[in-house]
Amino acid sequence: GATRIDVELGTRSYPVLVGEGLRSEAAEVFASLAGAGRTRRALIVTQEPVVAAGHLDAIEDALDAAGIDHTRALVPDGEAAKDVEVLTRLWRSAATVPLTRQDLIVAVGGGVVGDLAGFVAATYARGIDVVQVPTTVLAQVDAAIGGKTGINLPEGKNLVGAFHQPRAVLCDVATLATLPLRVRREGFGEIVKCGLIRDASVLDSLEADPEVAGTGGARGAVGATAGLRSLVERSVAVKAAVVSSDERESGERAFLNFGHTFAHVVESLTDYTEVLHGEAVAIGMVLALRIGVRAGITDPALGDRAEDLLVALGLPVRAPALDREAIWSTMARDKKADGDEVRFVLLRGLGEPVVLAPSRSDVDAVLDEMVGP
């Protein structure tokens, strides 16, 4: 059966279900929404490769079983899909169905689908239910949980969005077998993050079997799914615990941004085309660890350990060549920046994140080490 991890938000609490082949769990979720005498129609937001991989079958069967009519809306692949024109098209698809306040959005795909579909659900008819069905490592351990939705502007990533918690999140680890290697691997950037900021057992497991990120693990296909499922469960537990304690990022939730200050810069300055999000997070975590070491708050051994692990997982630890002034202006514009200071999540120790504004000279010295050519 599935493992259930709850995001505790009072009347808006919801389960994250992690398992392999979640047909019965999906059927229960949709039956409960329909059984409240409410949901009659659903708009499924997804992408062509997700359909081709067969990941919609169980979801559409479960909707049928619950007596919920469903329509598909396909969005383009890649970060570029998080765009106001795609958003408008989805709003119009919802209106064409037509969905009412009682109806449902189902997001089936990676982080882009979850962010877009979640924002449609947050805004259409002033807010309707959404069920997240993440199909990538990155989306299962991070993007689908916590209610952050949004789109990008030319001026920056996720600058327009809303907090809109889902009714349920269904993480079917079996869907991860169909991912291209690079896409599977990138999600491990966020898994390593969970290990560094809160659950050290995650790092131990990854060090024992780094192949879980690639070929499936030393124990072959069966063991690999078990090892991967355990990593997904522990990462989900980290995210759920942090979101439960701080939904809107006033304090502890900021720790989930470990590695992200520079990650967003790398993504933005390479036009979201060269470096995947999880890869950028890996680079950003190395930057944050090295800044911590320079500032005297992070043990150099911890920095080395993390860097070695990222390399073993096949993730990058150096940034491409980027213009220094552009780096600073992009960091200053980050929605997490505060006045003139650029704040970073740094590590005082394993599982001990802290938010600090390091000196510009420390940051520049690390950028000199890490940024191309």
CSV table of C-alpha atoms in Angstrom, one decimal, residues 80-322:
chain,number,residue,atom,x,y,z
A,80,ALA,CA,8.9,28.3,-21.1
A,81,ALA,CA,5.3,26.9,-20.8
A,82,LYS,CA,4.9,28.8,-17.5
A,83,ASP,CA,3.7,31.8,-19.5
A,84,VAL,CA,0.7,34.1,-19.4
A,85,GLU,CA,-0.4,33.0,-22.9
A,86,VAL,CA,-0.5,29.3,-21.9
A,87,LEU,CA,-2.2,30.3,-18.7
A,88,THR,CA,-4.9,32.2,-20.6
A,89,ARG,CA,-5.4,29.2,-22.8
A,90,LEU,CA,-6.0,27.0,-19.8
A,91,TRP,CA,-8.4,29.4,-18.2
A,92,ARG,CA,-10.4,29.3,-21.5
A,93,SER,CA,-10.2,25.5,-21.6
A,94,ALA,CA,-11.7,25.5,-18.0
A,95,ALA,CA,-14.4,27.9,-19.2
A,96,THR,CA,-15.2,25.7,-22.2
A,97,VAL,CA,-15.7,22.5,-20.2
A,98,PRO,CA,-17.3,24.4,-18.3
A,99,LEU,CA,-15.9,24.0,-14.8
A,100,THR,CA,-17.8,25.5,-11.9
A,101,ARG,CA,-16.7,26.4,-8.4
A,102,GLN,CA,-17.3,22.8,-7.3
A,103,ASP,CA,-15.2,21.2,-10.0
A,104,LEU,CA,-11.6,20.1,-10.2
A,105,ILE,CA,-8.2,20.6,-11.9
A,106,VAL,CA,-5.9,17.5,-12.0
A,107,ALA,CA,-2.3,18.2,-12.7
A,108,VAL,CA,-0.4,15.2,-14.2
A,109,GLY,CA,3.2,15.8,-15.0
A,110,GLY,CA,6.4,17.6,-13.8
A,111,GLY,CA,6.9,20.8,-11.9
A,112,VAL,CA,5.9,23.0,-14.8
A,113,VAL,CA,2.5,21.3,-15.1
A,114,GLY,CA,2.0,21.5,-11.3
A,115,ASP,CA,2.9,25.2,-11.1
A,116,LEU,CA,0.7,26.1,-14.1
A,117,ALA,CA,-2.3,23.9,-13.3
A,118,GLY,CA,-2.1,25.0,-9.6
A,119,PHE,CA,-2.3,28.6,-10.6
A,120,VAL,CA,-5.3,28.0,-12.9
A,121,ALA,CA,-7.0,26.3,-9.9
A,122,ALA,CA,-6.1,29.2,-7.6
A,123,THR,CA,-7.5,31.8,-9.9
A,124,TYR,CA,-10.3,30.2,-12.0
A,125,ALA,CA,-13.7,31.0,-10.5
A,126,ARG,CA,-11.7,32.6,-7.6
A,127,GLY,CA,-10.3,29.2,-6.7
A,128,ILE,CA,-11.2,25.6,-7.2
A,129,ASP,CA,-9.8,22.3,-6.0
A,130,VAL,CA,-6.7,20.8,-7.5
A,131,VAL,CA,-5.2,17.3,-7.2
A,132,GLN,CA,-1.5,17.1,-7.9
A,133,VAL,CA,-0.2,13.9,-9.7
A,134,PRO,CA,3.6,14.6,-10.0
A,135,THR,CA,5.4,12.3,-12.5
A,136,THR,CA,9.0,13.5,-12.0
A,137,VAL,CA,11.4,13.1,-9.1
A,138,LEU,CA,11.6,16.9,-8.8
A,139,ALA,CA,7.9,17.3,-8.7
A,140,GLN,CA,7.3,14.4,-6.3
A,141,VAL,CA,9.8,15.6,-3.7
A,142,ASP,CA,9.3,19.3,-4.0
A,143,ALA,CA,7.2,21.2,-6.6
A,144,ALA,CA,3.8,19.4,-6.1
A,145,ILE,CA,3.8,19.9,-2.3
A,146,GLY,CA,3.2,23.1,-0.4
A,147,GLY,CA,0.8,25.0,-2.6
A,148,LYS,CA,3.2,27.3,-4.4
A,149,THR,CA,1.9,28.0,-7.9
A,150,GLY,CA,3.0,30.4,-10.6
A,151,ILE,CA,4.2,31.5,-13.9
A,152,ASN,CA,7.3,33.3,-15.1
A,153,LEU,CA,7.8,36.8,-16.5
A,154,PRO,CA,10.7,37.9,-18.8
A,155,GLU,CA,11.9,39.8,-15.6
A,156,GLY,CA,12.1,36.6,-13.5
A,157,LYS,CA,10.9,33.2,-12.5
A,158,ASN,CA,7.7,32.6,-10.5
A,159,LEU,CA,7.1,36.4,-10.1
A,160,VAL,CA,3.3,35.9,-10.6
A,161,GLY,CA,1.6,33.3,-8.6
A,162,ALA,CA,-0.5,32.3,-5.6
A,163,PHE,CA,-0.4,30.0,-2.6
A,164,HIS,CA,-3.1,27.4,-3.3
A,165,GLN,CA,-2.8,24.1,-1.5
A,166,PRO,CA,-4.0,20.9,-3.3
A,167,ARG,CA,-6.6,18.5,-1.9
A,168,ALA,CA,-4.2,15.6,-2.3
A,169,VAL,CA,-0.9,14.7,-3.9
A,170,LEU,CA,-0.4,11.3,-5.5
A,171,CYS,CA,3.3,10.3,-6.0
A,172,ASP,CA,3.5,7.1,-8.0
A,173,VAL,CA,7.1,6.2,-7.9
A,174,ALA,CA,6.6,3.7,-10.8
A,175,THR,CA,6.2,6.7,-13.2
A,176,LEU,CA,9.8,7.6,-12.5
A,177,ALA,CA,11.0,4.6,-14.5
A,178,THR,CA,10.0,6.3,-17.7
A,179,LEU,CA,12.0,9.5,-17.2
A,180,PRO,CA,15.0,10.3,-19.3
A,181,LEU,CA,18.2,9.9,-17.3
A,182,ARG,CA,19.0,13.6,-17.0
A,183,VAL,CA,15.4,14.5,-15.9
A,184,ARG,CA,15.5,11.7,-13.3
A,185,ARG,CA,18.9,12.9,-12.0
A,186,GLU,CA,18.0,16.5,-11.7
A,187,GLY,CA,15.4,15.7,-9.0
A,188,PHE,CA,18.2,14.4,-6.8
A,189,GLY,CA,19.4,18.0,-6.4
A,190,GLU,CA,16.3,18.6,-4.3
A,191,ILE,CA,16.7,15.2,-2.5
A,192,VAL,CA,20.2,16.2,-1.5
A,193,LYS,CA,18.9,19.5,-0.3
A,194,CYS,CA,16.4,17.7,2.0
A,195,GLY,CA,19.3,15.7,3.4
A,196,LEU,CA,21.4,18.7,4.1
A,197,ILE,CA,18.8,20.9,5.7
A,198,ARG,CA,16.9,18.3,7.8
A,199,ASP,CA,17.3,14.6,7.3
A,200,ALA,CA,20.9,13.3,7.3
A,201,SER,CA,19.7,9.7,6.7
A,202,VAL,CA,19.0,10.8,3.1
A,203,LEU,CA,22.7,11.6,2.5
A,204,ASP,CA,23.7,8.2,4.0
A,205,SER,CA,21.4,6.3,1.7
A,206,LEU,CA,22.6,8.3,-1.4
A,207,GLU,CA,26.2,7.7,-0.5
A,208,ALA,CA,25.6,4.0,-0.1
A,209,ASP,CA,23.9,3.7,-3.5
A,210,PRO,CA,24.4,6.8,-5.7
A,211,GLU,CA,23.3,4.7,-8.7
A,212,VAL,CA,19.7,5.1,-7.5
A,213,ALA,CA,19.9,8.4,-9.4
A,214,GLY,CA,20.8,6.8,-12.7
A,215,THR,CA,20.7,3.2,-13.8
A,216,GLY,CA,18.4,2.3,-11.0
A,217,GLY,CA,20.7,1.2,-8.2
A,218,ALA,CA,23.1,-1.6,-7.5
A,219,ARG,CA,20.4,-3.9,-6.5
A,220,GLY,CA,18.7,-3.9,-9.9
A,221,ALA,CA,15.3,-2.8,-10.8
A,222,VAL,CA,13.3,-4.1,-7.9
A,223,GLY,CA,15.5,-2.9,-5.2
A,224,ALA,CA,15.9,0.4,-7.0
A,225,THR,CA,12.3,1.2,-6.8
A,226,ALA,CA,12.3,0.4,-3.1
A,227,GLY,CA,15.4,2.6,-2.5
A,228,LEU,CA,14.0,5.4,-4.6
A,229,ARG,CA,10.6,5.2,-2.9
A,230,SER,CA,12.2,5.5,0.5
A,231,LEU,CA,14.1,8.6,-0.6
A,232,VAL,CA,10.9,10.1,-2.0
A,233,GLU,CA,9.1,9.4,1.2
A,234,ARG,CA,11.8,11.0,3.4
A,235,SER,CA,12.1,14.0,1.1
A,236,VAL,CA,8.3,14.5,1.1
A,237,ALA,CA,8.3,14.2,4.9
A,238,VAL,CA,10.9,17.1,5.1
A,239,LYS,CA,8.8,19.3,2.8
A,240,ALA,CA,5.6,18.5,4.5
A,241,ALA,CA,7.0,19.2,8.0
A,242,VAL,CA,8.4,22.6,6.9
A,243,VAL,CA,5.2,23.6,5.1
A,244,SER,CA,3.1,22.5,8.0
A,245,SER,CA,5.1,24.8,10.4
A,246,ASP,CA,5.4,27.8,8.0
A,247,GLU,CA,3.0,27.8,5.1
A,248,ARG,CA,3.9,31.2,3.7
A,249,GLU,CA,7.6,31.4,4.2
A,250,SER,CA,7.8,33.8,7.1
A,251,GLY,CA,10.5,31.8,8.8
A,252,GLU,CA,11.4,28.1,8.6
A,253,ARG,CA,10.0,27.6,5.0
A,254,ALA,CA,12.8,29.9,3.8
A,255,PHE,CA,15.2,27.0,4.5
A,256,LEU,CA,13.7,25.1,1.6
A,257,ASN,CA,15.4,27.8,-0.6
A,258,PHE,CA,18.8,26.4,0.3
A,259,GLY,CA,20.8,26.6,-3.0
A,260,HIS,CA,18.0,28.5,-4.7
A,261,THR,CA,19.3,32.0,-4.6
A,262,PHE,CA,22.0,31.3,-7.1
A,263,ALA,CA,20.1,28.5,-8.8
A,264,HIS,CA,17.5,31.0,-10.0
A,265,VAL,CA,20.3,33.2,-11.3
A,266,VAL,CA,21.8,30.4,-13.3
A,267,GLU,CA,18.5,29.4,-14.7
A,268,SER,CA,17.5,33.0,-15.6
A,269,LEU,CA,20.8,34.0,-17.2
A,270,THR,CA,20.8,30.8,-19.3
A,271,ASP,CA,17.2,31.5,-20.4
A,272,TYR,CA,15.9,28.4,-18.7
A,273,THR,CA,17.2,26.3,-21.6
A,274,GLU,CA,20.7,25.1,-20.7
A,275,VAL,CA,20.5,24.1,-17.0
A,276,LEU,CA,17.6,22.1,-15.4
A,277,HIS,CA,16.2,23.3,-12.1
A,278,GLY,CA,17.7,20.5,-10.0
A,279,GLU,CA,21.0,20.9,-11.7
A,280,ALA,CA,20.9,24.7,-10.9
A,281,VAL,CA,20.1,23.8,-7.3
A,282,ALA,CA,23.1,21.6,-7.1
A,283,ILE,CA,25.3,24.4,-8.3
A,284,GLY,CA,23.6,26.8,-5.9
A,285,MET,CA,24.1,24.5,-2.9
A,286,VAL,CA,27.8,24.3,-3.6
A,287,LEU,CA,28.0,28.1,-3.8
A,288,ALA,CA,26.1,28.4,-0.5
A,289,LEU,CA,28.3,25.7,1.2
A,290,ARG,CA,31.5,27.4,0.0
A,291,ILE,CA,30.3,30.8,1.1
A,292,GLY,CA,29.6,29.3,4.5
A,293,VAL,CA,33.1,27.8,4.6
A,294,ARG,CA,34.6,31.2,3.7
A,295,ALA,CA,32.5,33.0,6.3
A,296,GLY,CA,33.7,30.5,8.9
A,297,ILE,CA,30.3,29.1,9.7
A,298,THR,CA,30.3,25.8,7.7
A,299,ASP,CA,32.7,23.0,8.3
A,300,PRO,CA,34.8,22.5,5.2
A,301,ALA,CA,34.3,18.7,5.6
A,302,LEU,CA,30.6,19.1,5.2
A,303,GLY,CA,31.1,21.2,2.0
A,304,ASP,CA,33.4,18.5,0.6
A,305,ARG,CA,31.0,15.7,1.5
A,306,ALA,CA,28.1,17.4,-0.3
A,307,GLU,CA,30.2,18.2,-3.3
A,308,ASP,CA,31.5,14.6,-3.6
A,309,LEU,CA,27.9,13.3,-3.3
A,310,LEU,CA,26.6,15.6,-6.0
A,311,VAL,CA,29.4,14.6,-8.4
A,312,ALA,CA,28.6,10.9,-7.6
A,313,LEU,CA,25.0,11.5,-8.5
A,314,GLY,CA,26.0,13.0,-11.9
A,315,LEU,CA,25.0,16.6,-10.9
A,316,PRO,CA,27.0,19.7,-11.8
A,317,VAL,CA,29.0,21.6,-9.2
A,318,ARG,CA,30.2,24.5,-11.4
A,319,ALA,CA,28.3,27.2,-13.1
A,320,PRO,CA,28.5,28.1,-16.8
A,321,ALA,CA,30.3,31.4,-17.7
A,322,LEU,CA,28.0,34.2,-16.6
